[in-house]
PDB file of C-alpha atoms in Angstrom:
ATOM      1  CA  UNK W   1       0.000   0.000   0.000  1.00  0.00           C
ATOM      2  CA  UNK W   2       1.152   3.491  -0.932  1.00  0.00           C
ATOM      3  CA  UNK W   3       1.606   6.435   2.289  1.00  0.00           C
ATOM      4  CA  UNK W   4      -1.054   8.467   2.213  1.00  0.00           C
ATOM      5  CA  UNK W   5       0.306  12.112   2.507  1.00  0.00           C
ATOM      6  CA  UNK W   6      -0.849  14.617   5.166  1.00  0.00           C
ATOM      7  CA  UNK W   7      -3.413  16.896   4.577  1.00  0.00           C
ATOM      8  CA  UNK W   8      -0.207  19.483   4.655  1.00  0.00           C
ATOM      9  CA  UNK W   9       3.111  18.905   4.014  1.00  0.00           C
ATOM     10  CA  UNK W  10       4.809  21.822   3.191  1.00  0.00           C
ATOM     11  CA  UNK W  11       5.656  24.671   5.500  1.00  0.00           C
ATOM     12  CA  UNK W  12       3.486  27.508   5.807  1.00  0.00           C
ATOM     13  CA  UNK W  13       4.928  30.554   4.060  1.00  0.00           C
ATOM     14  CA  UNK W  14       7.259  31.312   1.093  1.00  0.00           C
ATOM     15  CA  UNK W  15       9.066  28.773   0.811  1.00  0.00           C
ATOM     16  CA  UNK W  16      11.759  30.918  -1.734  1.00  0.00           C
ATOM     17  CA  UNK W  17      12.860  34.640  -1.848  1.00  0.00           C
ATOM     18  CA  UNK W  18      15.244  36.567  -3.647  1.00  0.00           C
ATOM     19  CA  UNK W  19      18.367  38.468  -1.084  1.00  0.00           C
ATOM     20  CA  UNK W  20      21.748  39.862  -1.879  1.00  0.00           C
ATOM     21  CA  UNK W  21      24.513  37.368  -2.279  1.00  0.00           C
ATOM     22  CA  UNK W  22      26.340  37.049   0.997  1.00  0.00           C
ATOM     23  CA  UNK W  23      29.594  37.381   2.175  1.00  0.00           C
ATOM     24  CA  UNK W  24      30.323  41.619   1.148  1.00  0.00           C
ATOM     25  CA  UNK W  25      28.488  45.037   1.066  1.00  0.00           C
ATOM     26  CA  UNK W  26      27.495  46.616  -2.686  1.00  0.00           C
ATOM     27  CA  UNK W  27      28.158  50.436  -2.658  1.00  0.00           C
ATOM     28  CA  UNK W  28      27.580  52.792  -4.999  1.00  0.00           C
ATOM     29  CA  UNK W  29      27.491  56.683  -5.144  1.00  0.00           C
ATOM     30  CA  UNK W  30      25.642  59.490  -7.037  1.00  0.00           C
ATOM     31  CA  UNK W  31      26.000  63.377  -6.716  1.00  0.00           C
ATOM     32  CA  UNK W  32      22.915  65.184  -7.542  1.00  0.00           C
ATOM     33  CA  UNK W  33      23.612  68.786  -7.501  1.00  0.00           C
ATOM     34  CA  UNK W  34      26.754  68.942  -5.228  1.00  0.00           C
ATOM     35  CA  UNK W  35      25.022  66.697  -3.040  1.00  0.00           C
ATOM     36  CA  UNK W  36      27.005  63.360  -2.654  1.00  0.00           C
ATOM     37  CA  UNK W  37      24.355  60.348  -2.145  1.00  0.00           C
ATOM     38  CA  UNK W  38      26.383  57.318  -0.784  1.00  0.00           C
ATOM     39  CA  UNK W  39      24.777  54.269  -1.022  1.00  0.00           C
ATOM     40  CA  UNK W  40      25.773  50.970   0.859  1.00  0.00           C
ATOM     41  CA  UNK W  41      24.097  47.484   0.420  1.00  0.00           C
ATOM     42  CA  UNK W  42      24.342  44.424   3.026  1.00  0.00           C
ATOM     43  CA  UNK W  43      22.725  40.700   3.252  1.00  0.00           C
ATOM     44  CA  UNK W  44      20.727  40.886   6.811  1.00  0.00           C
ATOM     45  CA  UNK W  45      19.556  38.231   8.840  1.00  0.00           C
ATOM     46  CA  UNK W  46      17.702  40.401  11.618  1.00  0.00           C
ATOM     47  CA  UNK W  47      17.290  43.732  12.939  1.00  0.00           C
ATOM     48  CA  UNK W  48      20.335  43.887  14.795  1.00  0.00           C
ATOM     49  CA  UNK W  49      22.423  43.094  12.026  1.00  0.00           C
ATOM     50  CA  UNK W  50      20.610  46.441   9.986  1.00  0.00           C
ATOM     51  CA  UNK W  51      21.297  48.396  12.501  1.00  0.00           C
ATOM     52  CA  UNK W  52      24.800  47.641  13.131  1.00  0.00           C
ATOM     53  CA  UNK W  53      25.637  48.537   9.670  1.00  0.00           C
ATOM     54  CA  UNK W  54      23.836  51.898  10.210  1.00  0.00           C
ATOM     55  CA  UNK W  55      25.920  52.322  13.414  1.00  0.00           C
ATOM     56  CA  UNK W  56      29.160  51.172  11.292  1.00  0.00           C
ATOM     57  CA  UNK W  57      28.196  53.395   8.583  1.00  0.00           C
ATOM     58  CA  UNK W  58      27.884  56.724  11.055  1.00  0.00           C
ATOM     59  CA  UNK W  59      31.333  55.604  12.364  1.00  0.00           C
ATOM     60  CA  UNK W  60      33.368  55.594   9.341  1.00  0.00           C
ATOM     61  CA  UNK W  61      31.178  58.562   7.756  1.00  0.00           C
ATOM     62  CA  UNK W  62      30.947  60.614  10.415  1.00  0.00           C
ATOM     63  CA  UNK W  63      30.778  63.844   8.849  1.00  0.00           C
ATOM     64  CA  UNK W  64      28.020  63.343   7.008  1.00  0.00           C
ATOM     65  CA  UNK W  65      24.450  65.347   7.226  1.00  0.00           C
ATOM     66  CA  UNK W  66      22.459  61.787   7.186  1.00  0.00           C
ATOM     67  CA  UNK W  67      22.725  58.278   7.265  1.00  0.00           C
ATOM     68  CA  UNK W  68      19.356  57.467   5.907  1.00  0.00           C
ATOM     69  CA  UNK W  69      18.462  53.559   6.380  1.00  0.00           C
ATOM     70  CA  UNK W  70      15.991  51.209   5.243  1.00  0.00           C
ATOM     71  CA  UNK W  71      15.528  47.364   5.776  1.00  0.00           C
ATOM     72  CA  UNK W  72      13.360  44.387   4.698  1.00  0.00           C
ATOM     73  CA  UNK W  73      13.950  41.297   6.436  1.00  0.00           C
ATOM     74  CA  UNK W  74      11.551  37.840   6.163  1.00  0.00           C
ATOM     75  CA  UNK W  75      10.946  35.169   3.818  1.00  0.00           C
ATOM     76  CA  UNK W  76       7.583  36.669   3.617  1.00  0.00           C
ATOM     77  CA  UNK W  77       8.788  40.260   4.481  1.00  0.00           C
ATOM     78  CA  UNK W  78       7.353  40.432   7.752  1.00  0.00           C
ATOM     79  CA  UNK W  79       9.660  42.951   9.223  1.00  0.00           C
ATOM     80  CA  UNK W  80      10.304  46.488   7.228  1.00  0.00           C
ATOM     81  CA  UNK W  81      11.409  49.839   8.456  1.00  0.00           C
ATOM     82  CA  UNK W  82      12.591  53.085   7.336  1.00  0.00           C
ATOM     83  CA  UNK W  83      14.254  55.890   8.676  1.00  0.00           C
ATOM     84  CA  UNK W  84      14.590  59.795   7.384  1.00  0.00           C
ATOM     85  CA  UNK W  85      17.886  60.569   9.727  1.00  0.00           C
ATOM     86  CA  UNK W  86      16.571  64.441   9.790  1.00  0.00           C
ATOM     87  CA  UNK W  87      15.704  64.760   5.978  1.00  0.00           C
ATOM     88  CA  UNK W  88      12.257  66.173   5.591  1.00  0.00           C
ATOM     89  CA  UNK W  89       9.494  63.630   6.672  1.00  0.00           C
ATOM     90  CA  UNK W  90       8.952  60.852   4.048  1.00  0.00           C
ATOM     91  CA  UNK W  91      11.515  62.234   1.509  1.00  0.00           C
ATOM     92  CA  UNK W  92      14.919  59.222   1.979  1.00  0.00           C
ATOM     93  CA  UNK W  93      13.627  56.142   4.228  1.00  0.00           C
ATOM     94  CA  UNK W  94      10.290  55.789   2.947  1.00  0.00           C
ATOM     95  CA  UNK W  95      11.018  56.115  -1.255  1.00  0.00           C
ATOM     96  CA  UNK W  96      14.380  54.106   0.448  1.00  0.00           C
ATOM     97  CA  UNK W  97      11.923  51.339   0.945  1.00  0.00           C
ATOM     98  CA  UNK W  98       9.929  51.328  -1.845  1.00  0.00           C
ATOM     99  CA  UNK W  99      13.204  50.898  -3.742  1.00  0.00           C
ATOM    100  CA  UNK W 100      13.729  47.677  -1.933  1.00  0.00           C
ATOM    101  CA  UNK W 101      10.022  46.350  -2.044  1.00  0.00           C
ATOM    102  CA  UNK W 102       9.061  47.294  -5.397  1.00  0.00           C
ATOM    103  CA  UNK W 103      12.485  45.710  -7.252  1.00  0.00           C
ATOM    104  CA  UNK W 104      11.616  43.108  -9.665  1.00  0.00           C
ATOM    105  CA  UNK W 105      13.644  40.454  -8.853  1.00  0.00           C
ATOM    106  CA  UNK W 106      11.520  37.663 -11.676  1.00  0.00           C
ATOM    107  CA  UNK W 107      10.339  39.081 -14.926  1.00  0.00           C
ATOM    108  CA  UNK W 108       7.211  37.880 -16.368  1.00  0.00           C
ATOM    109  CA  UNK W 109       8.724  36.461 -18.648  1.00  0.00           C
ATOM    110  CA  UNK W 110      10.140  34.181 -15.997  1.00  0.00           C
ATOM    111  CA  UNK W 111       7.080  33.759 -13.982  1.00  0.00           C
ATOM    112  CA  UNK W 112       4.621  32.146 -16.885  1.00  0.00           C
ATOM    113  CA  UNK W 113       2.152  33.591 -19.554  1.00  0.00           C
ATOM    114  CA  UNK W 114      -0.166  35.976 -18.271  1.00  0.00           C
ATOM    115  CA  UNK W 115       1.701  36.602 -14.847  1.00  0.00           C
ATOM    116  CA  UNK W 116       3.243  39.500 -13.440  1.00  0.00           C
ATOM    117  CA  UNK W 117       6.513  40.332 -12.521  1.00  0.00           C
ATOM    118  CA  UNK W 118       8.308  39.284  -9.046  1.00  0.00           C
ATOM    119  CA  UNK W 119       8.970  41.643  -6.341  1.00  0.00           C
ATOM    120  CA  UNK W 120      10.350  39.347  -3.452  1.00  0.00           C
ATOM    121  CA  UNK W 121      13.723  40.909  -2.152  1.00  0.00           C
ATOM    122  CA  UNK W 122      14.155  40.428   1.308  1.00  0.00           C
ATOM    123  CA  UNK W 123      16.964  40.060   4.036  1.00  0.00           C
ATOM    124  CA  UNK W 124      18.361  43.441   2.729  1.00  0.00           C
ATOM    125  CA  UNK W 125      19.297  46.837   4.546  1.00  0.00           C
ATOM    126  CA  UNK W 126      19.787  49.784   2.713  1.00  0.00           C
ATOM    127  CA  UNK W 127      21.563  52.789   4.005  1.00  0.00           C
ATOM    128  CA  UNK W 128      22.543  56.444   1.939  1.00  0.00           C
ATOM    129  CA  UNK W 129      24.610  58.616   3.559  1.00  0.00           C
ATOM    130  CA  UNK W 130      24.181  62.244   2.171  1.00  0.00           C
ATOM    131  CA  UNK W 131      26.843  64.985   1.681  1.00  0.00           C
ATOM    132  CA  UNK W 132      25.392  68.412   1.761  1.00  0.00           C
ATOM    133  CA  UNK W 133      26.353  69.883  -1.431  1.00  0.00           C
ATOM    134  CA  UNK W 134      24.418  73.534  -0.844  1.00  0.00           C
ATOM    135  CA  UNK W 135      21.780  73.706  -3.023  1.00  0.00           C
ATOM    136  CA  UNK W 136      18.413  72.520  -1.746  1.00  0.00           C
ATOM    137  CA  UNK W 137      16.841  69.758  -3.939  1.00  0.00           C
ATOM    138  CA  UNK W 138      13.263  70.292  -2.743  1.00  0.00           C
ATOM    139  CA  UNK W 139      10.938  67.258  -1.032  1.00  0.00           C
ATOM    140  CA  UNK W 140      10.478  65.947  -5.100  1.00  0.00           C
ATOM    141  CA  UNK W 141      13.890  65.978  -5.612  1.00  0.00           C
ATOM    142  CA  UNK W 142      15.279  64.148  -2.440  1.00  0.00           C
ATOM    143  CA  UNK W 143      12.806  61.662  -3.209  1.00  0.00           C
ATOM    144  CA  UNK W 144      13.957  60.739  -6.443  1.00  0.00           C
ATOM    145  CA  UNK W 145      17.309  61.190  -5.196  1.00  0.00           C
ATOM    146  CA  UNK W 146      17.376  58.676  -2.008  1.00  0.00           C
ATOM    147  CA  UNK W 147      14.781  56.220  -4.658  1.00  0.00           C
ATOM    148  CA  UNK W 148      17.618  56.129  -7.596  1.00  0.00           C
ATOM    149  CA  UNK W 149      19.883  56.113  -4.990  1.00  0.00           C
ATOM    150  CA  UNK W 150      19.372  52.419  -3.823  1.00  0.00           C
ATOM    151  CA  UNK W 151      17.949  51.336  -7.090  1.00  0.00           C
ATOM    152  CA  UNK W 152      21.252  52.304  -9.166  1.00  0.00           C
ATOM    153  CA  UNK W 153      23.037  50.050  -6.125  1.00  0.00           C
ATOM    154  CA  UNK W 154      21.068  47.426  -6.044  1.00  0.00           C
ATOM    155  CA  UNK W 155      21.499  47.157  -9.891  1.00  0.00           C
ATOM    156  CA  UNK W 156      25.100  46.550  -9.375  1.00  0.00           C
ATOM    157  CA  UNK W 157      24.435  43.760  -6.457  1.00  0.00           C
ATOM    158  CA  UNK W 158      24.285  40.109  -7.534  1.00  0.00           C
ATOM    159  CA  UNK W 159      21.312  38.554  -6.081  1.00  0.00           C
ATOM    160  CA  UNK W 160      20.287  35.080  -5.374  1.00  0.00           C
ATOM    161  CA  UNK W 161      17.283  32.837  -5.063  1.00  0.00           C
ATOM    162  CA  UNK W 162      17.188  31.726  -1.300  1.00  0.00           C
ATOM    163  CA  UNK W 163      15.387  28.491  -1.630  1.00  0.00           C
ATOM    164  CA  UNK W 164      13.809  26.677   1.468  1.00  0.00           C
ATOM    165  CA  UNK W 165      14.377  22.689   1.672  1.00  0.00           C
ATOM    166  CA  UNK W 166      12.608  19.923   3.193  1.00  0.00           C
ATOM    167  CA  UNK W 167      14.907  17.482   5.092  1.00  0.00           C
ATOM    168  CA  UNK W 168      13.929  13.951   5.151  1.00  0.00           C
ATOM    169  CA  UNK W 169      15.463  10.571   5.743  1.00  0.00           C
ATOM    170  CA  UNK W 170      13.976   7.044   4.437  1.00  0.00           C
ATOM    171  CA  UNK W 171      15.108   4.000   7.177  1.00  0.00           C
ATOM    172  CA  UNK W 172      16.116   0.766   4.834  1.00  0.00           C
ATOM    173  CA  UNK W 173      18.027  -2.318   5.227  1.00  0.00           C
ATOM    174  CA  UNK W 174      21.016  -2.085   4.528  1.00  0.00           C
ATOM    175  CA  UNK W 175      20.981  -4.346   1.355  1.00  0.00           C
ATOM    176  CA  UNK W 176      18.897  -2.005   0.040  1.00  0.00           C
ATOM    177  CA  UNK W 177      20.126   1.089   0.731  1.00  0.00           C
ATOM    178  CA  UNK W 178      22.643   1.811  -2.216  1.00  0.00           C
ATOM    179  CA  UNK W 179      20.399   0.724  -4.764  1.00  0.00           C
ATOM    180  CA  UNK W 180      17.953   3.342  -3.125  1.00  0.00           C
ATOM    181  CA  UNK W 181      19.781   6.399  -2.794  1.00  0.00           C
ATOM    182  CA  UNK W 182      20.979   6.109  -6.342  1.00  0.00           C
ATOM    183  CA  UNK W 183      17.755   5.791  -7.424  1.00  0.00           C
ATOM    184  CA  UNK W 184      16.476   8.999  -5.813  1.00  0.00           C
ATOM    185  CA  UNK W 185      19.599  11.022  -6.713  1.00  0.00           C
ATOM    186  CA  UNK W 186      19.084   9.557 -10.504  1.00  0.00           C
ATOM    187  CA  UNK W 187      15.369  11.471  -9.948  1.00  0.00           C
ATOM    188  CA  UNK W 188      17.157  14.499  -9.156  1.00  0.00           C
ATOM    189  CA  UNK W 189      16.753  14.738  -5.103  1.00  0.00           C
ATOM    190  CA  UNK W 190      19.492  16.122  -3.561  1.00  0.00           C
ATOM    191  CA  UNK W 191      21.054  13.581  -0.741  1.00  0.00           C
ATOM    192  CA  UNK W 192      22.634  14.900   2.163  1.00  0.00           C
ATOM    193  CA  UNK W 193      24.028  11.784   3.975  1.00  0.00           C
ATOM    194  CA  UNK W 194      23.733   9.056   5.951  1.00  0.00           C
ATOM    195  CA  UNK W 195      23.092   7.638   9.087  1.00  0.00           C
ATOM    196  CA  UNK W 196      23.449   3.861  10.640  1.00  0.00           C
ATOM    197  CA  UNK W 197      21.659   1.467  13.322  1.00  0.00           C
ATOM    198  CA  UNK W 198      21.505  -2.423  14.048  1.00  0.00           C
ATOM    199  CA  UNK W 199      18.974  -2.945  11.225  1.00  0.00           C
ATOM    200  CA  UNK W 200      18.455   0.414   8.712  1.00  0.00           C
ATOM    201  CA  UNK W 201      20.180   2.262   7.347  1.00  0.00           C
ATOM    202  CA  UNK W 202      19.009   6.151   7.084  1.00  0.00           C
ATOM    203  CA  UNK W 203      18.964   7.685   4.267  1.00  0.00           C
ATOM    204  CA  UNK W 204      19.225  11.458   4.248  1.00  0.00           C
ATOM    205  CA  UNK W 205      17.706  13.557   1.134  1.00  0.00           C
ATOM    206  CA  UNK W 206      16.198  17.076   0.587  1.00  0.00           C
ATOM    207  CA  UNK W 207      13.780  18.717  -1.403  1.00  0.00           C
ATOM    208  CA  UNK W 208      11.565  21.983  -2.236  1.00  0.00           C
ATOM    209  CA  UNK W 209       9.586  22.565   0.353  1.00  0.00           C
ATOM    210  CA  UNK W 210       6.130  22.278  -1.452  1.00  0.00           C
ATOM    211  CA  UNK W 211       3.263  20.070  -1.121  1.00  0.00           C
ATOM    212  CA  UNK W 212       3.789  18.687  -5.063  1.00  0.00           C
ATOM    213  CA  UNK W 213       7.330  18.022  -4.685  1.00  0.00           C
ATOM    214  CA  UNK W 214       6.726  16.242  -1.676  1.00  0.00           C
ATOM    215  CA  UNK W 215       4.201  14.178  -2.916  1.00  0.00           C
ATOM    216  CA  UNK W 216       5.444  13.356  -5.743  1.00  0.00           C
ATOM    217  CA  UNK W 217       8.467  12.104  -4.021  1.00  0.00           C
ATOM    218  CA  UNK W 218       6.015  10.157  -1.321  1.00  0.00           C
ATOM    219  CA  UNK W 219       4.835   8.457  -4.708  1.00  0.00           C
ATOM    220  CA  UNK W 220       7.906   7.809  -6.146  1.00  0.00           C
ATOM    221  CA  UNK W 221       9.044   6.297  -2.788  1.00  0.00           C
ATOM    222  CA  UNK W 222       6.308   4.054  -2.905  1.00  0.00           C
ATOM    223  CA  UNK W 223       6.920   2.713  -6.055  1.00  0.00           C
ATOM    224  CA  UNK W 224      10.559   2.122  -5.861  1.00  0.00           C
ATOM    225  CA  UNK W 225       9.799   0.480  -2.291  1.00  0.00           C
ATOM    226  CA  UNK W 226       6.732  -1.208  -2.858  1.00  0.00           C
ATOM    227  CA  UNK W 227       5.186   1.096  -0.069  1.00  0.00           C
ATOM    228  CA  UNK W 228       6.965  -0.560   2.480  1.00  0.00           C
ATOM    229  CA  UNK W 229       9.645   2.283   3.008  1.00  0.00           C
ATOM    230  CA  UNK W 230       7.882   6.035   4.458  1.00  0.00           C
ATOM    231  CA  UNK W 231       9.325   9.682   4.475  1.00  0.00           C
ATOM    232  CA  UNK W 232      10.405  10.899   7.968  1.00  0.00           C
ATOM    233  CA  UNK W 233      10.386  14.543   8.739  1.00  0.00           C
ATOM    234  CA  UNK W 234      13.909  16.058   9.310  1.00  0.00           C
ATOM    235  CA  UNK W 235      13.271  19.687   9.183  1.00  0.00           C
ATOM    236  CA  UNK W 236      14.305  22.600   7.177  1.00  0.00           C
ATOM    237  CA  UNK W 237      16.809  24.587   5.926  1.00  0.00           C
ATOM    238  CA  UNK W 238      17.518  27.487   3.646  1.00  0.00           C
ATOM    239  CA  UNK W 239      20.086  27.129   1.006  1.00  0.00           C
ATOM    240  CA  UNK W 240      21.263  29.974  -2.026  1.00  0.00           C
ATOM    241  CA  UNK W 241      21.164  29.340  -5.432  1.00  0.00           C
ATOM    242  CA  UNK W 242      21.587  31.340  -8.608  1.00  0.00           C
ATOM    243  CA  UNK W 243      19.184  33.067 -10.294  1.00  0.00           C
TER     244      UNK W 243
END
């Protein structure tokens, strides 16, 4: 007999996002009418880590007017915030953050007939420091100043897809077990190891975490099995990819 799959499998939430690639911040710099607009781009995981680069940021440009900030952080973008660092209400976090939210990250190309594009940038920070140059650009102009600011930088930024996996492992005798996993990495499941007792052995593989992936795989389990084998929840993890 073939498992049956729960009524839900996958996690709830996205279960895939599109971030920075890690490991370096992405500057960039404009000057709009003697102002200098100084744009720096990190990878986030959480608040704190936004507003240490803010803090790091005032340290090593500490003569600067403002150190404007905004930050998206979230598979499903739960956490955003913004900050105007003295500019006129509403004129550097806020267009700032609409930079960030509104980037199209998947064309529609990409995304099927009929579809719209992707916005889905997240586990970014965002912060412009600003050089007074004199001459006042107006509440219009500093908005399309801080907004080209972090769009012109994030254009420079590679960016990944930040996929979530499923974790699993599949207990087998051990005469079966190599015949098994090369089966399942022949239908493209990625394995991730194994583990040992007296009678099974374990074996570890990982998946997209979403209900028709994990299905199918509960079917294709089955079959090579003859039902007698079953999927055991590991947990997840988040892994980059290219885009």
């Amino acid at each position: 007999m073939s498992q049956t799959p729960e009524p839900q499998l996958a996690t709830p939430g996205a279960n895939s996002y599109t971030t920075f690639a890690a490991g370096q911040d992405y500057r960039h710099e404009l000057s709009i009418k003697r102002s200098r607009f100084i744009t720096v781009l990190r990878r986030v995981e959480d608040e704190t880590a936004a507003r240490e680069l803010v803090a790091e940021l005032r340290r090593e440009f500490y003569d600067a007017r403002h150190h404007c900030s905004a930050f998206v952080i979230g598979p499903d973008r739960g956490v955003q915030r913004s900050n105007d660092d003295g500019e006129p209400s509403g004129t550097a976090g806020t267009p700032m953050l609409e930079a960030l939210l509104k980037r199209e990250t998947r064309a529609a190309s990409e995304t099927g007939a009929g579809s719209d594009g992707t916005a889905d940038l997240s586990d970014v920070c965002a912060v412009v420091v600003r050089y007074f140059g004199g001459i006042l650009l107006g509440a219009g102009g500093l908005v399309r100043a801080y907004s080209e600011s972090v769009s012109s930088a994030i254009n420079a930024a590679p960016l990944v897809r930040r996929n979530r996996l499923r974790l699993f492992t599949v207990a087998v005798p051990h005469a079966q077990a190599g015949r098994l996993e090369n089966d399942l990495r022949s239908s493209g499941y990625v394995m991730t190891g194994n583990t040992y007792d007296a009678e099974n052995t374990h074996v570890g593989l990982a998946m997209a975490d979403d209900t028709d992936v994990i299905v199918a795989a509960v079917e294709r389990l089955a079959a090579l099995t003859a039902g007698s084998a079953r999927l055991s929840v590991v947990g997840t993890d988040w892994v980059d990819s290219p885009r």
